[in-house]
Amino acid sequence: MPSPAVAFAQENHPRFLEELKDLLRIPSISTLPEHAADCRKTAEKLAAELKRIGMENARLIETGLERGGGHPLVYADWLHAAGKPTVLMYGHYDVQPADPLEEWHTPPFEPTERNGNLYARGAVDDKGQMYMHVKALESLLAADGKLPLNVRVLLEGEEEVGGEGIAAYVATKPADLKADFALVSDTELFAAGLPTLCVGLRGMIYTELEVRGAKTDLHSGMYGGAAPNPFVALAQIIAGLKDREGKILIPGFYDDVEAPSAEELAAWKSLPFDEEHYRETEVGSKELVGEAGYSVLERTWARPTLEVHGMPGGFIGAGAKTVIPAKATAKISMRLVPNMTPAKAFAQYKAFAEKIAPAGVDVNVRLIHQGDPCLIPVDNPYIQAATKALHAVWGKDTVFIRSGGSIPIVGDLDRHLGLPSVMMGFGLPDDNLHAPNEKFNLENFRLGIESVIGFLAEAGK
Ligand code: BES
Ligand code: MN
Ligand code: MN
């Protein structure tokens, strides 16, 4: 027999899905200034919905006033479970840009159901998963007239751009965030049908490296041979940062890297992971690359990496233009693992990039955003409650994994507020996060809501 709250969720599921589609139609792309109004509209819609379902003190919290205004946080609470713990339920309503648009089978902001999936930008990252929390709360409040524990909801609109606003808010330790643990649904199942808790995330520094040569663009015939070419210099610097075996060459970069424990490594070995299947269906390249001596899971979860995201500048139009551009830039990020700090990694990288720059160019390295890595201790009652609730819904024991991705606020919640996070996510490895044809499995949306209901009930026992 399902609990009254689960029965409510099942009866109302078609409406829940329509509401999620309405949210997904708003292109709340946090990195593009022209979508700032869409971000605010999404925040206002969520605050109104939290109020409608019976949450109290629903409101927007402004952020980033010092930088001309960021995207607002959404807050709401329900604090009438005397003697019970308090959960901080976190999610993000902002999404990544949708380009390249021509690769989408249906438009990114027209959510479409296909083969048991809902396709849209933000379907799984993170609007769909964040909305599971809202609908779990609605189901509990509607069916029971109360919640099994105290709840604070905090949603952000800048996660995909580094989460500066929420980090500043959390660092001031507002009374609004007093809680015993956090619930975050912004991660994945290790495999379909396998209940999963994520207990580690990589941190990151996202940077822009600018190389300047001549004072202006130059005719490449008249000046080629005498004037420095910033793109060539940039390529030489990038090639100097990482060797062909995937080792980062920045001096001292690996000094603080903490290796996973023997138990953790043994647990990863027993996960159902097929490297060839991963190569072919998820990555789709002819070979996998990376540091010798480390498994794919170690490379992506427990080793730092350095990636180049794009190199804007110069001539990129159709056809040919013979120019030596005055400047070249590259967007470069590094993922950090436990015990590394963004400040130290950035200082080491900046000094080294400046040192290896070839003659004739000026190098300018800028930090765009940063986030700390984190590792969650699993010996707390909330993780126990989560595995129990997941077993009831999925009929299986939970696996503990790390993820190579970053959710900057998880480390901040630990550091500033002492909150352990339960990262209970229901994405799938092939959900195309940040890529064309992002999707959320509809069964996972449904079971995710039931899992959150079960977890909140269990944590409040
Ligand atoms: N939800 C992801 C992070 C994630 C992805 C965790 C898959 C676990 C599994 C999050 O929205 C994200 O994309 N974060 C960015 C953070 C960055 C912009 C600071 C990332 O990892 O690139
Ligand atoms: Mn996310
Ligand atoms: Mn994301």
GROMACS .gro file of C-alpha atoms and ligand atoms in nm:
model
  485
    1MET     CA    1   0.000   0.000   0.000
    2PRO     CA    2   0.148   0.337  -0.098
    3SER     CA    3   0.147   0.607   0.171
    4PRO     CA    4  -0.119   0.878   0.128
    5ALA     CA    5   0.149   1.115  -0.003
    6VAL     CA    6   0.273   0.866  -0.263
    7ALA     CA    7  -0.089   0.796  -0.364
    8PHE     CA    8  -0.140   1.173  -0.408
    9ALA     CA    9   0.176   1.195  -0.622
   10GLN     CA   10   0.059   0.907  -0.841
   11GLU     CA   11  -0.290   1.050  -0.892
   12ASN     CA   12  -0.155   1.394  -0.974
   13HIS     CA   13   0.138   1.285  -1.186
   14PRO     CA   14  -0.004   1.405  -1.520
   15ARG     CA   15  -0.049   1.755  -1.374
   16PHE     CA   16   0.303   1.749  -1.224
   17LEU     CA   17   0.442   1.672  -1.567
   18GLU     CA   18   0.246   1.953  -1.736
   19GLU     CA   19   0.373   2.197  -1.473
   20LEU     CA   20   0.730   2.086  -1.533
   21LYS     CA   21   0.683   2.145  -1.906
   22ASP     CA   22   0.564   2.500  -1.832
   23LEU     CA   23   0.885   2.561  -1.637
   24LEU     CA   24   1.098   2.414  -1.914
   25ARG     CA   25   0.942   2.651  -2.169
   26ILE     CA   26   1.112   2.947  -1.998
   27PRO     CA   27   1.470   2.976  -2.131
   28SER     CA   28   1.638   3.057  -1.799
   29ILE     CA   29   1.993   3.055  -1.939
   30SER     CA   30   2.198   3.215  -1.664
   31THR     CA   31   2.510   3.293  -1.864
   32LEU     CA   32   2.335   3.502  -2.134
   33PRO     CA   33   2.245   3.855  -2.019
   34GLU     CA   34   1.951   3.869  -2.261
   35HIS     CA   35   1.783   3.590  -2.060
   36ALA     CA   36   1.800   3.765  -1.721
   37ALA     CA   37   1.426   3.836  -1.732
   38ASP     CA   38   1.358   3.467  -1.805
   39CYS     CA   39   1.560   3.370  -1.499
   40ARG     CA   40   1.360   3.607  -1.282
   41LYS     CA   41   1.031   3.486  -1.430
   42THR     CA   42   1.126   3.126  -1.346
   43ALA     CA   43   1.218   3.227  -0.991
   44GLU     CA   44   0.888   3.410  -0.946
   45LYS     CA   45   0.692   3.113  -1.078
   46LEU     CA   46   0.868   2.879  -0.835
   47ALA     CA   47   0.813   3.110  -0.537
   48ALA     CA   48   0.443   3.133  -0.627
   49GLU     CA   49   0.417   2.754  -0.655
   50LEU     CA   50   0.591   2.699  -0.319
   51LYS     CA   51   0.342   2.938  -0.162
   52ARG     CA   52   0.047   2.767  -0.332
   53ILE     CA   53   0.139   2.423  -0.198
   54GLY     CA   54   0.152   2.553   0.159
   55MET     CA   55   0.516   2.647   0.213
   56GLU     CA   56   0.565   2.965   0.414
   57ASN     CA   57   0.784   3.275   0.379
   58ALA     CA   58   0.819   3.210   0.005
   59ARG     CA   59   1.024   3.491  -0.142
   60LEU     CA   60   1.302   3.592  -0.375
   61ILE     CA   61   1.641   3.687  -0.233
   62GLU     CA   62   1.839   3.925  -0.449
   63THR     CA   63   2.206   3.848  -0.515
   64GLY     CA   64   2.509   4.009  -0.674
   65LEU     CA   65   2.402   4.368  -0.611
   66GLU     CA   66   2.771   4.466  -0.610
   67ARG     CA   67   2.806   4.340  -0.968
   68GLY     CA   68   2.492   4.510  -1.094
   69GLY     CA   69   2.248   4.235  -0.991
   70GLY     CA   70   2.251   3.857  -1.026
   71HIS     CA   71   1.971   3.608  -1.069
   72PRO     CA   72   1.760   3.579  -0.752
   73LEU     CA   73   1.752   3.291  -0.505
   74VAL     CA   74   1.414   3.141  -0.416
   75TYR     CA   75   1.349   3.065  -0.051
   76ALA     CA   76   1.058   2.905   0.137
   77ASP     CA   77   1.018   2.715   0.461
   78TRP     CA   78   0.787   2.507   0.679
   79LEU     CA   79   0.913   2.481   1.035
   80HIS     CA   80   0.636   2.326   1.242
   81ALA     CA   81   0.782   1.982   1.315
   82ALA     CA   82   0.900   2.050   1.670
   83GLY     CA   83   1.179   1.819   1.780
   84LYS     CA   84   1.246   1.694   1.425
   85PRO     CA   85   1.553   1.769   1.215
   86THR     CA   86   1.560   2.040   0.948
   87VAL     CA   87   1.645   1.970   0.587
   88LEU     CA   88   1.772   2.232   0.342
   89MET     CA   89   1.642   2.128  -0.001
   90TYR     CA   90   1.862   2.272  -0.276
   91GLY     CA   91   1.817   2.287  -0.652
   92HIS     CA   92   1.895   2.522  -0.942
   93TYR     CA   93   1.650   2.667  -1.190
   94ASP     CA   94   1.905   2.803  -1.436
   95VAL     CA   95   2.012   2.607  -1.744
   96GLN     CA   96   2.301   2.592  -1.988
   97PRO     CA   97   2.277   2.755  -2.333
   98ALA     CA   98   2.107   2.529  -2.590
   99ASP     CA   99   2.344   2.563  -2.885
  100PRO     CA  100   2.414   2.402  -3.130
  101LEU     CA  101   2.041   2.432  -3.204
  102GLU     CA  102   2.050   2.236  -3.530
  103GLU     CA  103   2.146   1.920  -3.341
  104TRP     CA  104   1.823   1.908  -3.141
  105HIS     CA  105   1.554   1.673  -3.276
  106THR     CA  106   1.286   1.890  -3.115
  107PRO     CA  107   1.338   2.251  -2.999
  108PRO     CA  108   1.513   2.285  -2.660
  109PHE     CA  109   1.245   2.504  -2.505
  110GLU     CA  110   0.946   2.308  -2.640
  111PRO     CA  111   0.948   2.009  -2.402
  112THR     CA  112   0.855   1.694  -2.590
  113GLU     CA  113   0.777   1.340  -2.470
  114ARG     CA  114   0.944   1.066  -2.672
  115ASN     CA  115   1.012   0.697  -2.585
  116GLY     CA  116   0.947   0.743  -2.215
  117ASN     CA  117   1.166   1.054  -2.191
  118LEU     CA  118   1.101   1.424  -2.165
  119TYR     CA  119   1.334   1.619  -2.396
  120ALA     CA  120   1.420   1.982  -2.318
  121ARG     CA  121   1.710   2.196  -2.199
  122GLY     CA  122   1.701   2.170  -1.820
  123ALA     CA  123   1.485   1.855  -1.820
  124VAL     CA  124   1.727   1.674  -1.589
  125ASP     CA  125   1.978   1.952  -1.507
  126ASP     CA  126   1.819   2.068  -1.297
  127LYS     CA  127   1.461   2.187  -1.340
  128GLY     CA  128   1.312   1.837  -1.355
  129GLN     CA  129   1.506   1.718  -1.054
  130MET     CA  130   1.447   2.036  -0.857
  131TYR     CA  131   1.076   2.007  -0.933
  132MET     CA  132   1.070   1.655  -0.784
  133HIS     CA  133   1.141   1.824  -0.449
  134VAL     CA  134   0.858   2.072  -0.492
  135LYS     CA  135   0.614   1.799  -0.590
  136ALA     CA  136   0.724   1.572  -0.303
  137LEU     CA  137   0.653   1.859  -0.061
  138GLU     CA  138   0.317   1.925  -0.224
  139SER     CA  139   0.223   1.557  -0.194
  140LEU     CA  140   0.316   1.539   0.173
  141LEU     CA  141   0.139   1.864   0.261
  142ALA     CA  142  -0.174   1.774   0.064
  143ALA     CA  143  -0.202   1.419   0.194
  144ASP     CA  144  -0.095   1.467   0.556
  145GLY     CA  145  -0.159   1.837   0.619
  146LYS     CA  146   0.196   1.861   0.751
  147LEU     CA  147   0.556   1.764   0.679
  148PRO     CA  148   0.747   1.489   0.862
  149LEU     CA  149   1.037   1.724   0.942
  150ASN     CA  150   1.127   2.091   0.916
  151VAL     CA  151   1.199   2.207   0.565
  152ARG     CA  152   1.379   2.500   0.410
  153VAL     CA  153   1.389   2.526   0.031
  154LEU     CA  154   1.669   2.719  -0.139
  155LEU     CA  155   1.686   2.739  -0.519
  156GLU     CA  156   1.950   2.925  -0.716
  157GLY     CA  157   1.967   3.070  -1.064
  158GLU     CA  158   2.344   3.089  -1.112
  159GLU     CA  159   2.467   2.734  -1.058
  160GLU     CA  160   2.573   2.696  -1.421
  161VAL     CA  161   2.786   3.009  -1.395
  162GLY     CA  162   2.965   2.928  -1.073
  163GLY     CA  163   2.710   3.012  -0.804
  164GLU     CA  164   2.870   3.334  -0.685
  165GLY     CA  165   2.545   3.477  -0.545
  166ILE     CA  166   2.449   3.178  -0.335
  167ALA     CA  167   2.808   3.136  -0.213
  168ALA     CA  168   2.810   3.492  -0.082
  169TYR     CA  169   2.471   3.436   0.081
  170VAL     CA  170   2.576   3.111   0.249
  171ALA     CA  171   2.904   3.264   0.370
  172THR     CA  172   2.708   3.518   0.576
  173LYS     CA  173   2.544   3.224   0.761
  174PRO     CA  174   2.190   3.361   0.748
  175ALA     CA  175   1.942   3.231   1.007
  176ASP     CA  176   1.729   3.125   0.707
  177LEU     CA  177   1.972   2.842   0.638
  178LYS     CA  178   1.989   2.684   0.983
  179ALA     CA  179   1.948   2.312   0.916
  180ASP     CA  180   2.085   1.968   1.000
  181PHE     CA  181   2.152   1.840   0.649
  182ALA     CA  182   2.096   1.927   0.284
  183LEU     CA  183   1.917   1.733   0.011
  184VAL     CA  184   2.051   1.789  -0.340
  185SER     CA  185   1.902   1.624  -0.650
  186ASP     CA  186   2.139   1.733  -0.925
  187THR     CA  187   2.335   1.412  -0.991
  188GLU     CA  188   2.280   1.078  -1.164
  189LEU     CA  189   2.210   0.712  -1.109
  190PHE     CA  190   2.520   0.507  -1.186
  191ALA     CA  191   2.303   0.291  -1.413
  192ALA     CA  192   1.932   0.273  -1.494
  193GLY     CA  193   1.735   0.120  -1.206
  194LEU     CA  194   2.031   0.135  -0.966
  195PRO     CA  195   1.970   0.361  -0.664
  196THR     CA  196   2.273   0.583  -0.621
  197LEU     CA  197   2.405   0.839  -0.377
  198CYS     CA  198   2.683   1.068  -0.492
  199VAL     CA  199   2.935   1.134  -0.215
  200GLY     CA  200   3.205   1.331  -0.392
  201LEU     CA  201   3.228   1.611  -0.648
  202ARG     CA  202   3.521   1.771  -0.822
  203GLY     CA  203   3.580   2.141  -0.774
  204MET     CA  204   3.685   2.375  -1.052
  205ILE     CA  205   3.850   2.690  -1.168
  206TYR     CA  206   3.716   2.837  -1.491
  207THR     CA  207   3.951   3.081  -1.657
  208GLU     CA  208   4.012   3.290  -1.964
  209LEU     CA  209   4.362   3.310  -2.105
  210GLU     CA  210   4.419   3.608  -2.333
  211VAL     CA  211   4.727   3.649  -2.551
  212ARG     CA  212   4.804   3.982  -2.718
  213GLY     CA  213   5.062   4.039  -2.988
  214ALA     CA  214   5.054   4.337  -3.225
  215LYS     CA  215   4.864   4.654  -3.137
  216THR     CA  216   4.612   4.585  -3.415
  217ASP     CA  217   4.513   4.316  -3.666
  218LEU     CA  218   4.774   4.297  -3.945
  219HIS     CA  219   4.798   4.183  -4.310
  220SER     CA  220   4.953   3.836  -4.279
  221GLY     CA  221   5.156   3.877  -4.598
  222MET     CA  222   5.304   4.213  -4.515
  223TYR     CA  223   5.384   4.128  -4.153
  224GLY     CA  224   5.389   3.747  -4.138
  225GLY     CA  225   5.737   3.639  -4.031
  226ALA     CA  226   5.804   3.946  -3.823
  227ALA     CA  227   5.493   4.001  -3.613
  228PRO     CA  228   5.399   3.758  -3.331
  229ASN     CA  229   5.089   3.547  -3.389
  230PRO     CA  230   4.880   3.524  -3.068
  231PHE     CA  231   4.695   3.210  -3.181
  232VAL     CA  232   5.016   3.021  -3.235
  233ALA     CA  233   5.144   3.149  -2.900
  234LEU     CA  234   4.819   3.042  -2.736
  235ALA     CA  235   4.844   2.694  -2.889
  236GLN     CA  236   5.202   2.667  -2.764
  237ILE     CA  237   5.100   2.767  -2.412
  238ILE     CA  238   4.809   2.520  -2.409
  239ALA     CA  239   5.032   2.244  -2.537
  240GLY     CA  240   5.270   2.322  -2.253
  241LEU     CA  241   5.001   2.287  -1.987
  242LYS     CA  242   4.927   1.918  -2.044
  243ASP     CA  243   5.127   1.637  -2.202
  244ARG     CA  244   5.008   1.376  -2.451
  245GLU     CA  245   4.947   1.124  -2.176
  246GLY     CA  246   4.703   1.356  -1.999
  247LYS     CA  247   4.937   1.467  -1.724
  248ILE     CA  248   4.906   1.832  -1.625
  249LEU     CA  249   5.250   1.995  -1.637
  250ILE     CA  250   5.184   2.287  -1.402
  251PRO     CA  251   5.449   2.259  -1.128
  252GLY     CA  252   5.304   2.153  -0.794
  253PHE     CA  253   4.957   2.094  -0.937
  254TYR     CA  254   4.926   1.741  -0.798
  255ASP     CA  255   5.091   1.814  -0.462
  256ASP     CA  256   4.771   1.823  -0.255
  257VAL     CA  257   4.576   1.553  -0.441
  258GLU     CA  258   4.429   1.308  -0.192
  259ALA     CA  259   4.399   0.954  -0.324
  260PRO     CA  260   4.072   0.769  -0.262
  261SER     CA  261   4.082   0.515   0.020
  262ALA     CA  262   4.144   0.149  -0.054
  263GLU     CA  263   3.782   0.073   0.043
  264GLU     CA  264   3.649   0.333  -0.196
  265LEU     CA  265   3.866   0.205  -0.482
  266ALA     CA  266   3.752  -0.150  -0.412
  267ALA     CA  267   3.386  -0.039  -0.415
  268TRP     CA  268   3.436   0.136  -0.752
  269LYS     CA  269   3.581  -0.185  -0.896
  270SER     CA  270   3.260  -0.369  -0.817
  271LEU     CA  271   3.034  -0.113  -0.988
  272PRO     CA  272   2.874  -0.234  -1.311
  273PHE     CA  273   3.097  -0.041  -1.550
  274ASP     CA  274   3.176  -0.151  -1.905
  275GLU     CA  275   3.453   0.067  -2.043
  276GLU     CA  276   3.395  -0.031  -2.404
  277HIS     CA  277   3.023   0.044  -2.381
  278TYR     CA  278   3.105   0.380  -2.220
  279ARG     CA  279   3.351   0.461  -2.498
  280GLU     CA  280   3.113   0.369  -2.774
  281THR     CA  281   2.773   0.488  -2.651
  282GLU     CA  282   2.849   0.777  -2.417
  283VAL     CA  283   3.172   0.925  -2.552
  284GLY     CA  284   3.161   0.802  -2.911
  285SER     CA  285   3.531   0.854  -2.979
  286LYS     CA  286   3.760   0.591  -3.128
  287GLU     CA  287   3.968   0.572  -2.813
  288LEU     CA  288   3.956   0.691  -2.454
  289VAL     CA  289   4.243   0.905  -2.331
  290GLY     CA  290   4.396   0.992  -1.998
  291GLU     CA  291   4.650   0.909  -1.735
  292ALA     CA  292   4.796   0.561  -1.749
  293GLY     CA  293   4.754   0.357  -1.433
  294TYR     CA  294   4.412   0.501  -1.346
  295SER     CA  295   4.075   0.350  -1.433
  296VAL     CA  296   3.818   0.564  -1.616
  297LEU     CA  297   3.625   0.613  -1.291
  298GLU     CA  298   3.942   0.724  -1.112
  299ARG     CA  299   4.033   0.958  -1.398
  300THR     CA  300   3.692   1.126  -1.398
  301TRP     CA  301   3.617   1.121  -1.023
  302ALA     CA  302   3.945   1.140  -0.838
  303ARG     CA  303   4.206   1.303  -1.066
  304PRO     CA  304   4.230   1.669  -1.163
  305THR     CA  305   4.195   1.755  -1.532
  306LEU     CA  306   4.245   2.050  -1.763
  307GLU     CA  307   4.009   2.121  -2.053
  308VAL     CA  308   3.986   2.383  -2.329
  309HIS     CA  309   3.627   2.488  -2.405
  310GLY     CA  310   3.670   2.729  -2.691
  311MET     CA  311   3.908   2.975  -2.851
  312PRO     CA  312   3.717   3.287  -2.950
  313GLY     CA  313   3.888   3.545  -3.167
  314GLY     CA  314   4.053   3.583  -3.505
  315PHE     CA  315   3.880   3.505  -3.832
  316ILE     CA  316   3.611   3.237  -3.807
  317GLY     CA  317   3.381   3.333  -4.096
  318ALA     CA  318   3.321   3.125  -4.408
  319GLY     CA  319   3.603   3.148  -4.660
  320ALA     CA  320   3.946   3.295  -4.602
  321LYS     CA  321   4.087   3.614  -4.457
  322THR     CA  322   4.462   3.668  -4.437
  323VAL     CA  323   4.504   3.835  -4.103
  324ILE     CA  324   4.732   3.813  -3.803
  325PRO     CA  325   4.486   3.880  -3.522
  326ALA     CA  326   4.598   4.120  -3.251
  327LYS     CA  327   4.471   3.890  -2.979
  328ALA     CA  328   4.358   3.536  -2.910
  329THR     CA  329   4.170   3.393  -2.614
  330ALA     CA  330   4.094   3.050  -2.477
  331LYS     CA  331   3.838   2.941  -2.220
  332ILE     CA  332   4.024   2.693  -2.001
  333SER     CA  333   3.903   2.513  -1.691
  334MET     CA  334   4.057   2.273  -1.443
  335ARG     CA  335   3.863   2.022  -1.232
  336LEU     CA  336   4.000   1.988  -0.881
  337VAL     CA  337   3.980   1.690  -0.647
  338PRO     CA  338   3.960   1.667  -0.268
  339ASN     CA  339   4.224   1.858  -0.078
  340MET     CA  340   4.310   2.088  -0.371
  341THR     CA  341   4.204   2.453  -0.338
  342PRO     CA  342   4.093   2.682  -0.620
  343ALA     CA  343   4.316   2.968  -0.500
  344LYS     CA  344   4.635   2.763  -0.503
  345ALA     CA  345   4.557   2.588  -0.832
  346PHE     CA  346   4.484   2.921  -0.999
  347ALA     CA  347   4.805   3.082  -0.872
  348GLN     CA  348   5.014   2.787  -0.994
  349TYR     CA  349   4.845   2.786  -1.335
  350LYS     CA  350   4.870   3.162  -1.387
  351ALA     CA  351   5.240   3.172  -1.298
  352PHE     CA  352   5.318   2.879  -1.527
  353ALA     CA  353   5.118   3.011  -1.825
  354GLU     CA  354   5.300   3.343  -1.799
  355LYS     CA  355   5.634   3.166  -1.771
  356ILE     CA  356   5.594   2.944  -2.079
  357ALA     CA  357   5.455   3.215  -2.307
  358PRO     CA  358   5.673   3.257  -2.616
  359ALA     CA  359   5.852   3.585  -2.693
  360GLY     CA  360   5.661   3.883  -2.829
  361VAL     CA  361   5.323   3.836  -2.663
  362ASP     CA  362   5.154   3.948  -2.343
  363VAL     CA  363   4.953   3.697  -2.146
  364ASN     CA  364   4.659   3.784  -1.926
  365VAL     CA  365   4.499   3.510  -1.715
  366ARG     CA  366   4.160   3.580  -1.560
  367LEU     CA  367   3.957   3.370  -1.316
  368ILE     CA  368   3.589   3.360  -1.418
  369HIS     CA  369   3.457   3.137  -1.140
  370GLN     CA  370   3.565   2.875  -0.895
  371GLY     CA  371   3.427   2.603  -0.668
  372ASP     CA  372   3.578   2.372  -0.407
  373PRO     CA  373   3.581   1.993  -0.440
  374CYS     CA  374   3.397   1.797  -0.174
  375LEU     CA  375   3.379   1.456  -0.017
  376ILE     CA  376   3.076   1.374   0.197
  377PRO     CA  377   3.116   1.152   0.506
  378VAL     CA  378   2.867   0.863   0.480
  379ASP     CA  379   2.848   0.774   0.849
  380ASN     CA  380   2.552   0.998   0.932
  381PRO     CA  381   2.187   0.909   0.995
  382TYR     CA  382   2.067   1.099   0.686
  383ILE     CA  383   2.267   0.882   0.447
  384GLN     CA  384   2.128   0.579   0.630
  385ALA     CA  385   1.773   0.712   0.597
  386ALA     CA  386   1.834   0.773   0.226
  387THR     CA  387   1.951   0.419   0.154
  388LYS     CA  388   1.651   0.280   0.343
  389ALA     CA  389   1.406   0.497   0.150
  390LEU     CA  390   1.573   0.417  -0.183
  391HIS     CA  391   1.554   0.046  -0.112
  392ALA     CA  392   1.179   0.073  -0.053
  393VAL     CA  393   1.123   0.242  -0.393
  394TRP     CA  394   1.387   0.072  -0.613
  395GLY     CA  395   1.410  -0.270  -0.443
  396LYS     CA  396   1.791  -0.260  -0.443
  397ASP     CA  397   2.086  -0.164  -0.227
  398THR     CA  398   2.227   0.182  -0.293
  399VAL     CA  399   2.565   0.227  -0.457
  400PHE     CA  400   2.792   0.513  -0.349
  401ILE     CA  401   2.971   0.695  -0.626
  402ARG     CA  402   3.153   1.018  -0.689
  403SER     CA  403   3.096   1.243  -0.986
  404GLY     CA  404   3.339   1.434  -1.202
  405GLY     CA  405   3.101   1.730  -1.218
  406SER     CA  406   3.086   2.024  -0.980
  407ILE     CA  407   2.809   2.175  -0.769
  408PRO     CA  408   2.993   2.458  -0.596
  409ILE     CA  409   2.738   2.513  -0.319
  410VAL     CA  410   2.775   2.159  -0.178
  411GLY     CA  411   3.126   2.236  -0.053
  412ASP     CA  412   3.012   2.576   0.079
  413LEU     CA  413   2.727   2.421   0.278
  414ASP     CA  414   2.976   2.190   0.444
  415ARG     CA  415   3.241   2.456   0.509
  416HIS     CA  416   3.023   2.747   0.620
  417LEU     CA  417   2.722   2.575   0.775
  418GLY     CA  418   2.856   2.231   0.866
  419LEU     CA  419   2.580   2.062   0.664
  420PRO     CA  420   2.638   1.719   0.511
  421SER     CA  421   2.460   1.687   0.175
  422VAL     CA  422   2.262   1.386   0.065
  423MET     CA  423   2.311   1.391  -0.311
  424MET     CA  424   2.021   1.183  -0.433
  425GLY     CA  425   1.990   1.234  -0.808
  426PHE     CA  426   1.796   1.047  -1.074
  427GLY     CA  427   1.959   1.146  -1.401
  428LEU     CA  428   2.096   0.876  -1.632
  429PRO     CA  429   2.446   0.862  -1.781
  430ASP     CA  430   2.303   0.921  -2.131
  431ASP     CA  431   2.078   1.217  -2.043
  432ASN     CA  432   2.290   1.460  -2.249
  433LEU     CA  433   2.348   1.720  -1.980
  434HIS     CA  434   2.478   2.048  -2.129
  435ALA     CA  435   2.446   1.888  -2.476
  436PRO     CA  436   2.181   1.877  -2.749
  437ASN     CA  437   1.875   1.656  -2.677
  438GLU     CA  438   1.896   1.674  -2.300
  439LYS     CA  439   1.631   1.447  -2.150
  440PHE     CA  440   1.485   1.322  -1.824
  441ASN     CA  441   1.354   0.969  -1.805
  442LEU     CA  442   0.987   0.998  -1.708
  443GLU     CA  443   0.996   0.688  -1.490
  444ASN     CA  444   1.288   0.841  -1.301
  445PHE     CA  445   1.094   1.165  -1.255
  446ARG     CA  446   0.807   0.962  -1.104
  447LEU     CA  447   1.023   0.735  -0.887
  448GLY     CA  448   1.238   1.033  -0.791
  449ILE     CA  449   0.935   1.208  -0.640
  450GLU     CA  450   0.844   0.889  -0.451
  451SER     CA  451   1.203   0.851  -0.331
  452VAL     CA  452   1.211   1.207  -0.198
  453ILE     CA  453   0.876   1.157  -0.022
  454GLY     CA  454   1.008   0.835   0.133
  455PHE     CA  455   1.337   0.992   0.232
  456LEU     CA  456   1.177   1.294   0.402
  457ALA     CA  457   0.944   1.059   0.592
  458GLU     CA  458   1.235   0.838   0.697
  459ALA     CA  459   1.458   1.131   0.797
  460GLY     CA  460   1.174   1.264   1.014
  461LYS     CA  461   1.116   0.939   1.202
  462BES     N1  462   2.443   1.902  -1.220
  462BES     C1  463   2.568   1.943  -1.271
  462BES     C2  464   2.686   1.875  -1.206
  462BES     C3  465   2.682   1.725  -1.215
  462BES     C4  466   2.665   1.664  -1.337
  462BES     C5  467   2.696   1.648  -1.103
  462BES     C6  468   2.659   1.526  -1.345
  462BES     C7  469   2.692   1.512  -1.112
  462BES     C8  470   2.673   1.450  -1.234
  462BES     C9  471   2.581   2.093  -1.254
  462BES     O1  472   2.465   2.161  -1.298
  462BES    C10  473   2.691   2.143  -1.341
  462BES     O2  474   2.686   2.127  -1.459
  462BES     N2  475   2.786   2.209  -1.281
  462BES    C11  476   2.887   2.277  -1.352
  462BES    C12  477   2.946   2.367  -1.248
  462BES    C13  478   3.032   2.476  -1.292
  462BES    C14  479   2.973   2.562  -1.396
  462BES    C15  480   3.079   2.555  -1.173
  462BES    C16  481   2.990   2.180  -1.405
  462BES     O3  482   3.014   2.075  -1.344
  462BES     O4  483   3.045   2.210  -1.510
  463MN      MN  484   2.297   2.078  -1.226
  464MN      MN  485   2.479   2.169  -1.522
   0.00000   0.00000   0.00000
